[in-house]
PDB file of C-alpha atoms in Angstrom:
ATOM      1  CA  MET K  27      90.507 100.717  96.934  1.00 73.00           C
ATOM      2  CA  ASP K  28      91.318  97.221  96.086  1.00 88.00           C
ATOM      3  CA  LEU K  29      95.010  96.917  95.579  1.00 94.00           C
ATOM      4  CA  GLN K  30      94.633  93.144  95.211  1.00 93.00           C
ATOM      5  CA  LYS K  31      93.854  93.818  91.485  1.00 94.00           C
ATOM      6  CA  PHE K  32      97.188  95.539  91.000  1.00 97.00           C
ATOM      7  CA  LYS K  33      99.932  93.381  89.896  1.00 96.00           C
ATOM      8  CA  HIS K  34     102.365  96.148  88.849  1.00 97.00           C
ATOM      9  CA  ILE K  35     104.222  98.389  91.431  1.00 98.00           C
ATOM     10  CA  HIS K  36     106.638 101.480  90.916  1.00 98.00           C
ATOM     11  CA  LYS K  37     108.207 103.531  93.541  1.00 98.00           C
ATOM     12  CA  ILE K  38     109.359 107.119  93.298  1.00 97.00           C
ATOM     13  CA  HIS K  39     110.966 109.545  95.520  1.00 98.00           C
ATOM     14  CA  VAL K  40     109.947 113.170  95.615  1.00 98.00           C
ATOM     15  CA  ARG K  41     112.724 115.399  94.697  1.00 97.00           C
ATOM     16  CA  ASN K  42     113.329 118.997  96.019  1.00 96.00           C
ATOM     17  CA  TYR K  43     112.475 120.673  92.588  1.00 96.00           C
ATOM     18  CA  GLU K  44     109.131 119.038  92.531  1.00 97.00           C
ATOM     19  CA  ILE K  45     107.827 120.966  95.402  1.00 96.00           C
ATOM     20  CA  ASP K  46     105.865 124.183  95.225  1.00 95.00           C
ATOM     21  CA  TRP K  47     105.870 127.352  97.293  1.00 94.00           C
ATOM     22  CA  GLN K  48     103.633 125.870  99.676  1.00 94.00           C
ATOM     23  CA  GLY K  49     106.125 122.902 100.583  1.00 95.00           C
ATOM     24  CA  ILE K  50     104.141 120.067  98.704  1.00 97.00           C
ATOM     25  CA  VAL K  51     104.399 118.469  95.221  1.00 97.00           C
ATOM     26  CA  HIS K  52     103.312 120.743  92.770  1.00 97.00           C
ATOM     27  CA  ASN K  53      99.965 119.198  91.191  1.00 95.00           C
ATOM     28  CA  GLY K  54     101.171 118.886  87.561  1.00 94.00           C
ATOM     29  CA  ASN K  55     103.854 116.313  89.023  1.00 97.00           C
ATOM     30  CA  TYR K  56     101.449 113.704  90.162  1.00 98.00           C
ATOM     31  CA  LEU K  57     100.589 113.321  86.248  1.00 97.00           C
ATOM     32  CA  LEU K  58     104.185 112.782  85.449  1.00 97.00           C
ATOM     33  CA  TYR K  59     104.675 110.202  88.400  1.00 98.00           C
ATOM     34  CA  PHE K  60     101.788 108.352  86.900  1.00 98.00           C
ATOM     35  CA  GLU K  61     103.045 108.531  83.459  1.00 96.00           C
ATOM     36  CA  VAL K  62     106.348 107.096  84.582  1.00 96.00           C
ATOM     37  CA  ALA K  63     104.827 104.168  86.381  1.00 97.00           C
ATOM     38  CA  ARG K  64     102.508 103.566  83.350  1.00 96.00           C
ATOM     39  CA  VAL K  65     105.267 103.347  80.946  1.00 93.00           C
ATOM     40  CA  ASN K  66     107.092 101.054  83.395  1.00 95.00           C
ATOM     41  CA  TYR K  67     103.777  98.963  83.442  1.00 96.00           C
ATOM     42  CA  PHE K  68     103.972  98.679  79.768  1.00 94.00           C
ATOM     43  CA  LYS K  69     107.449  97.312  79.825  1.00 92.00           C
ATOM     44  CA  GLU K  70     106.749  94.822  82.445  1.00 95.00           C
ATOM     45  CA  ILE K  71     103.655  93.371  80.468  1.00 94.00           C
ATOM     46  CA  GLY K  72     105.924  92.805  77.451  1.00 90.00           C
ATOM     47  CA  MET K  73     105.182  95.669  75.347  1.00 86.00           C
ATOM     48  CA  THR K  74     108.256  96.854  73.446  1.00 78.00           C
ATOM     49  CA  ILE K  75     109.093 100.636  74.424  1.00 71.00           C
ATOM     50  CA  ASP K  76     111.461 101.346  71.576  1.00 67.00           C
ATOM     51  CA  GLU K  77     112.347 104.140  68.927  1.00 62.00           C
ATOM     52  CA  ARG K  78     108.889 103.351  67.224  1.00 61.00           C
ATOM     53  CA  LEU K  79     107.173 105.203  69.831  1.00 62.00           C
ATOM     54  CA  ILE K  80     109.740 108.278  69.372  1.00 58.00           C
ATOM     55  CA  THR K  81     109.491 108.322  65.753  1.00 60.00           C
ATOM     56  CA  GLY K  82     105.979 108.098  65.594  1.00 58.00           C
ATOM     57  CA  SER K  83     105.618 104.763  63.782  1.00 70.00           C
ATOM     58  CA  ILE K  84     103.624 103.729  66.740  1.00 78.00           C
ATOM     59  CA  LYS K  85     101.168 106.488  67.997  1.00 87.00           C
ATOM     60  CA  ILE K  86      99.371 106.058  71.404  1.00 91.00           C
ATOM     61  CA  VAL K  87      98.093 109.490  72.821  1.00 92.00           C
ATOM     62  CA  VAL K  88      96.477 110.168  76.151  1.00 95.00           C
ATOM     63  CA  VAL K  89      92.870 111.677  75.359  1.00 96.00           C
ATOM     64  CA  ARG K  90      91.901 111.835  78.915  1.00 97.00           C
ATOM     65  CA  ASN K  91      93.620 112.338  82.212  1.00 97.00           C
ATOM     66  CA  GLU K  92      91.488 112.257  85.753  1.00 97.00           C
ATOM     67  CA  ILE K  93      93.063 112.741  88.717  1.00 97.00           C
ATOM     68  CA  ASP K  94      91.814 112.864  92.504  1.00 98.00           C
ATOM     69  CA  TYR K  95      94.011 114.451  95.081  1.00 98.00           C
ATOM     70  CA  TYR K  96      93.492 112.977  98.547  1.00 98.00           C
ATOM     71  CA  ASN K  97      96.663 114.024 100.541  1.00 98.00           C
ATOM     72  CA  PRO K  98      99.799 115.940  99.597  1.00 98.00           C
ATOM     73  CA  ALA K  99     103.253 114.570  99.092  1.00 98.00           C
ATOM     74  CA  THR K 100     106.367 116.405 100.308  1.00 97.00           C
ATOM     75  CA  PHE K 101     110.165 116.467  99.873  1.00 97.00           C
ATOM     76  CA  GLY K 102     111.681 113.082 100.582  1.00 96.00           C
ATOM     77  CA  ASP K 103     108.507 111.157 100.554  1.00 98.00           C
ATOM     78  CA  GLU K 104     108.849 107.763  98.870  1.00 98.00           C
ATOM     79  CA  LEU K 105     105.613 107.033  96.832  1.00 98.00           C
ATOM     80  CA  THR K 106     104.394 103.639  95.643  1.00 98.00           C
ATOM     81  CA  ILE K 107     102.078 103.671  92.482  1.00 98.00           C
ATOM     82  CA  TYR K 108     100.105 100.809  91.740  1.00 98.00           C
ATOM     83  CA  THR K 109      99.187 100.631  87.967  1.00 98.00           C
ATOM     84  CA  ARG K 110      96.990  98.446  85.736  1.00 97.00           C
ATOM     85  CA  THR K 111      94.839  98.368  82.649  1.00 97.00           C
ATOM     86  CA  THR K 112      91.203  98.220  83.408  1.00 97.00           C
ATOM     87  CA  LYS K 113      89.781  98.013  79.925  1.00 97.00           C
ATOM     88  CA  ILE K 114      90.355  97.637  76.280  1.00 96.00           C
ATOM     89  CA  GLY K 115      88.064  98.753  73.664  1.00 95.00           C
ATOM     90  CA  LYS K 116      88.178  98.915  69.811  1.00 95.00           C
ATOM     91  CA  SER K 117      90.604 101.666  69.582  1.00 95.00           C
ATOM     92  CA  SER K 118      91.084 102.842  73.232  1.00 96.00           C
ATOM     93  CA  PHE K 119      92.240 101.684  76.347  1.00 96.00           C
ATOM     94  CA  ALA K 120      92.052 102.677  80.159  1.00 97.00           C
ATOM     95  CA  CYS K 121      94.757 102.692  82.779  1.00 97.00           C
ATOM     96  CA  GLU K 122      94.096 103.388  86.632  1.00 98.00           C
ATOM     97  CA  GLY K 123      96.793 104.221  88.941  1.00 98.00           C
ATOM     98  CA  ILE K 124      96.703 104.282  92.760  1.00 98.00           C
ATOM     99  CA  MET K 125      99.595 106.209  94.621  1.00 98.00           C
ATOM    100  CA  LEU K 126     100.214 105.771  98.197  1.00 98.00           C
ATOM    101  CA  ASN K 127     103.022 107.207 100.746  1.00 98.00           C
ATOM    102  CA  GLU K 128     105.017 104.227 101.119  1.00 97.00           C
ATOM    103  CA  ARG K 129     105.731 104.907 104.793  1.00 97.00           C
ATOM    104  CA  THR K 130     102.329 105.831 106.158  1.00 98.00           C
ATOM    105  CA  LYS K 131     100.120 103.965 103.566  1.00 97.00           C
ATOM    106  CA  VAL K 132      98.197 107.106 102.960  1.00 98.00           C
ATOM    107  CA  GLN K 133      96.458 107.321  99.568  1.00 98.00           C
ATOM    108  CA  ILE K 134      97.925 110.416  97.994  1.00 98.00           C
ATOM    109  CA  ALA K 135      96.006 110.407  94.486  1.00 98.00           C
ATOM    110  CA  LYS K 136      94.205 108.336  91.984  1.00 98.00           C
ATOM    111  CA  ASN K 137      94.606 108.692  88.269  1.00 98.00           C
ATOM    112  CA  VAL K 138      92.488 107.100  85.252  1.00 98.00           C
ATOM    113  CA  SER K 139      93.958 107.844  81.936  1.00 98.00           C
ATOM    114  CA  ILE K 140      92.290 106.867  78.800  1.00 97.00           C
ATOM    115  CA  MET K 141      94.670 106.434  75.498  1.00 96.00           C
ATOM    116  CA  VAL K 142      93.732 106.015  71.764  1.00 96.00           C
ATOM    117  CA  TRP K 143      96.009 103.848  69.381  1.00 93.00           C
ATOM    118  CA  LEU K 144      96.199 106.095  66.142  1.00 92.00           C
ATOM    119  CA  ASP K 145      97.392 105.291  62.554  1.00 91.00           C
ATOM    120  CA  PRO K 146     100.646 106.887  62.225  1.00 86.00           C
ATOM    121  CA  ARG K 147     100.124 107.815  58.651  1.00 88.00           C
ATOM    122  CA  THR K 148      96.572 109.361  59.236  1.00 92.00           C
ATOM    123  CA  ASN K 149      96.295 110.175  62.724  1.00 91.00           C
ATOM    124  CA  LYS K 150      92.909 108.765  63.070  1.00 95.00           C
ATOM    125  CA  SER K 151      92.045 106.001  65.540  1.00 95.00           C
ATOM    126  CA  THR K 152      92.875 102.412  64.741  1.00 94.00           C
ATOM    127  CA  PHE K 153      92.144  99.045  66.437  1.00 94.00           C
ATOM    128  CA  VAL K 154      94.335  98.294  69.773  1.00 93.00           C
ATOM    129  CA  PRO K 155      96.584  95.791  68.167  1.00 91.00           C
ATOM    130  CA  ASP K 156      96.103  92.045  69.089  1.00 91.00           C
ATOM    131  CA  ASP K 157      99.581  91.626  70.723  1.00 91.00           C
ATOM    132  CA  PHE K 158      99.022  94.457  72.988  1.00 91.00           C
ATOM    133  CA  ARG K 159      95.392  92.929  73.871  1.00 93.00           C
ATOM    134  CA  GLN K 160      97.237  89.485  74.492  1.00 94.00           C
ATOM    135  CA  HIS K 161      99.970  91.140  76.773  1.00 95.00           C
ATOM    136  CA  VAL K 162      97.343  92.737  78.865  1.00 96.00           C
ATOM    137  CA  ARG K 163      95.206  89.464  79.039  1.00 95.00           C
ATOM    138  CA  THR K 164      98.312  87.448  80.061  1.00 95.00           C
ATOM    139  CA  PHE K 165      99.258  89.820  82.706  1.00 96.00           C
ATOM    140  CA  GLU K 166      96.119  91.174  84.170  1.00 96.00           C
ATOM    141  CA  GLY K 167      93.901  87.926  83.608  1.00 92.00           C
ATOM    142  CA  SER K 168      90.060  88.751  84.666  1.00 90.00           C
ATOM    143  CA  ASN K 169      91.043  92.032  86.333  1.00 88.00           C
ATOM    144  CA  CYS K 170      90.666  93.663  82.662  1.00 90.00           C
ATOM    145  CA  THR K 171      87.601  93.969  80.576  1.00 92.00           C
ATOM    146  CA  ILE K 172      88.737  93.156  77.013  1.00 89.00           C
ATOM    147  CA  GLN K 173      86.280  93.795  74.040  1.00 84.00           C
ATOM    148  CA  GLU K 174      86.775  91.172  71.460  1.00 77.00           C
ATOM    149  CA  LEU K 175      87.196  92.344  67.847  1.00 68.00           C
ATOM    150  CA  SER K 176      84.737  91.193  65.246  1.00 62.00           C
ATOM    151  CA  ILE K 177      86.429  92.664  61.929  1.00 53.00           C
TER     152      ILE K 177
END
């Protein structure tokens, strides 16, 4: 786990309603935590998060989510989520997230999400836009593999 590669950090406090009958965070909530951190990451790199995503004039869909659970989180824990884009292809890109308990520094979970850019009229995959590529390139530097487009 090389946290040096991560330039984005987001913190979340576990709330009481996110706990299951075992007294730990319900497994589905971890994906929500990673999603919140990822959207915050997109804002930080300079991506415009606005009504175009809500109305569907820009479509980015998650096509795969992988999560590895290492240790449980419990009510009141402060979780630190490290997020980065690791790869941009022709029409898809991958983000990685690492979640730690802020107090103990114990790793809670790891997430890899694959997202695809869609043409909003056809719902078919389309090229990842150049402005997104540039935002990631500027923010991540050499920590991200970016496939150059030859159109």
